[in-house]
Amino acid sequence: MDKETKQRLGEIREALKKYGFDEVLGQTAKSKIRKSDDDAINPLLDDEIPVKLRLMFQDLGTTFIKLGQLLSTRPDIVGERIANELANLQDDNPAISYNQVKKIVERELHGNIDDLFEDFSHEHLATASIGQVHEAKLSTGERVAVKVQKEGITDKIDLDIRIMKYVASRADKLRSNLRKLNLPGIMEEFDRSIHKEIDYNNELMNMQRIELNFEDNPDIHIPATYSKYCTSKVLTMEFIDGTKLSDVYQSSSDEFDKKLLAKNVLDSYLQQLFIDGFFHGDPHPGNIMILENNVVCYLDLGMMGFFDEEFKRNLSELMLLFVDQDVDGLINQLMYMDILDYDIETRTLKRDLNDLFGRYFGVELNRFNGVLEELLNLMQEYGVILPNEFVTMARGLSMVEAIAKNLDPEIDIFASIKPVAKEIAKQRISPKKYLKSKKSNLILYEHMIQALPKLLTRTIHKIDNEEMQFKFEVDITDKVSIIALISALIVGSSVVSFGPRVFDMPVISLIGYLIAIFLSLIGIKKFVLK
């Protein structure tokens, strides 16, 4: 262990001890003798733990603050109390000097800052632990905001993550009451997350992609980017001069159409979720500005969520069941999506879901107000660890709902969700979707047919050299049994007329014939060639 790692590990140990988390590193031999693991104090049950955890993360700096912010989005893992407290973490650090900024910009952009920019403000607009933002002006006249990553931040993060993984692994081995949290898994997720955030090329691509998704929507604006002035540590984008959402909430001016803004914010986020499958991971009010003519502008696009086509359709169906309060359908869909295990106790889960819907849907059907968060908490009670993108979606949708309700208390959230989700769910059974899947299946079946001769040749060779053995539950030690089995397969395969087809033959029939051929080879080997 090098000197730097040893020093940082010492700092972390002191912080753990200061806030009473030193047991996470394991008990001493004496304490293990005095008490059993079952009697050990569970740190997650301490009422003061959420505040202590936040203060400790704050003391330990950038990497731990970012970890805390990630955990604040995972109430299904750490519980609602800890998640809510960690949401109060402040990601701020002392600003670096202009000379330091100048050095980084010139190194990254390979030029003199005075040649690269017509003007570059010496004062920062905002600062955080990873980087800070300065206003500037390009030689072509555009007013821009330049985000500059602080020197050495990547090395500090990499060092902290190595230590975090060590602590997580040790805690997972030594503390059974923490094992259900899967701390090593959380650390792997965090490692991927923070390295995406500190690579400004990732944010640049996110901004360009979401800008393309909204290029035909004049009500939504994404800041333009200037790739020539961007690297992994410098991001140059359009300077946004708009109004903060908090100021719009309080405004009584005719300048803002709050009902229209509420609809545009909600509809644009539903498009991100259900149409594009590429969505803002943290759409809180500070990351949304309002421009002239009631245009909604999304900021801080470093962390985005992504759904593939299959998950997007499954999510749409799930939301329809959720809106319709179909508890049986909801449970079945969660099982189909591999979120719930099939052996889960469905009777009590069904009761708890009915209670949840009764509380939130009993009075007015357009209330959302935390129902998704409570659903996540309910999943935690059943020991279900939800996919990260699912939790990010639920949290983002709750934030957007709060924004829409602040702008227009009468807006009906479910009335907006249902038609969008229904349209996406319908695509699963659309002729276009069927033709697309049929084409891909035909290609797959063609590959299977082409590979079949080689596969049979290799299989026969292995049988002949006694390299392969088979075990069947049925008795195939006599000729009558194996002939009967082959006959049944041939007859059964011949009468099948449904399902996908290859060369006008049902795939099920093809599989039946192949098994019959396979058994025939075994029979020939056993009864004819012996």
Steps between C-alpha positions, in 0.01 A plus 500: 500500500652834392531800731212696344257209530605434860450866589155520339393171659602647836283807436203281412550283809510811721177627342332161547608500865393863554144431386471152652532292186828328590318167553444490125868403467443197721506408867805426710561144618402604855168651390419193293540284813285736710203506264364301211445649156123484553535725806719751320365848463345561161621847404203549268262498799665792680271806481800733463661301219362703204643830631829338608537342157441831322749684719763229454461504121523879505826484699655241270455711187419461132479124449298438814267792425434349159442158658254658743317668214473166320366328813247782544337371181481142631248489786440138398853423623571735794147584611300821473649675807861464387413582137318819600786615724768430240304711251612800712869444421664815363732440206719806543868567542721810505540647153830461319678813377477642149866413440423134573198513269709664227766229529244219466316663207820569306634148556171335400423720198863529385518876471522834675178591681504850350517351150234236570249744650428864429423541868526265800368615839745478790207449740318168518124472458471184709731253671468142618736230620577370151503816292401861464335713232619824340326728252689562175459626145620318189690679227194444280289701747301228681451545875594173669537330837822303545505217756854417613592189700726566799856371491570153640137418575509172304796366699329586830180329392683186382685476832179541702315243292774240552469554876118502487502165321732360765276624783185375324650155444618479863164611638316254275713211631503591869154647562206278410250777579654710220526219250149548363600848383751351253760770572749367240225523236420857601866592468522352149196705397649812658835444328328498159280796589768739625740424213224591256447826686866605500537434127362815340499328160217288639296810588576649157356190327198502733424864412533439128278192515219657700520815287434279197204337675335842550611668177140525374358625831523883530381484864811311620856630479832325562813719518706485181849351533829595333697179441813687390527639853417176684715222648460251783585783745358809327139542382395810306129558450252775423458751783142478627346822627160403632280500809533253785198279559477613862457859374235386252305329781476829691442723199158654438612654172323428170845420359462136603216268400528260794241251370682477169836464675365220722374314192824551308721382788287190558452411131870548422601267784247237397647518150846442645376198697257324270584620147877562500604267784770759582419727792640759739614323817455797732227740378474707820396868473864618505565310177212661309491862381212686337587707194300760307164390355462231769776278359626229738879454508666191652844543660767274656470197273800310636293214639232353276288188525455257212236235416534248219193436282387192693525667842324810366199296383494301824512825699212643296288195578600523866392866517163417341440232763615744768262775383213248476584372852510143364684332788503147353621630165762718670645203690503282188670775299768550766564125491517502121758781517708289745457765771299267727589135556226251412522346849418828679212503748236657272211491748651754741654701213156525339354623829773761543459625143124531547563703817744722310255566217221557752698779669601682182211439264210499741429873493614649169632309204744769385717479812845348470674657801755241599316185395800383297734562794272294725496225239881497511494485880253211483733314266779549755286337771475193278876497445473599133794694353359688203693573178683831528329648192157413644578688822645795307183513290273493805699772674513717186128462434423599859717814464330596174159441655589735787612767249180461296282518814679814620432665166146365459338339809211375285709305249401133467821297499332171416306651210837588344672169574229262383475585126879508458550168679206344312643604163840344579341183639294463179819483298565153646208360297523734200542345150819702452646355821388148394661533156821632654518210749406249231785624280753473785366155595530379141865606496553313828326187368703518177821503705372202702424301184841582350676393819295177535715271274821591684328457837364153410837392359682602820234337719514168309880507522488548877242223542712267286810573712297465821580860598134579568257329735127559543266438786123474442230459762316261265618145447680477164681172570281306260407551136125534564542798736725701273292425189184611684668823612626580149158422351326729750739784416448457125120482528483793745727715286294422190172629644637831634380793289558809718793725591781656293598312186818419311466397134124477564562253788412592863813540711350271767463225237860552388624460856291183545641348181856585606452327837354197319804488270727532801330210681512295181878546490523380861280200417710409198814528712351292785305229320635474145872575515582343837 
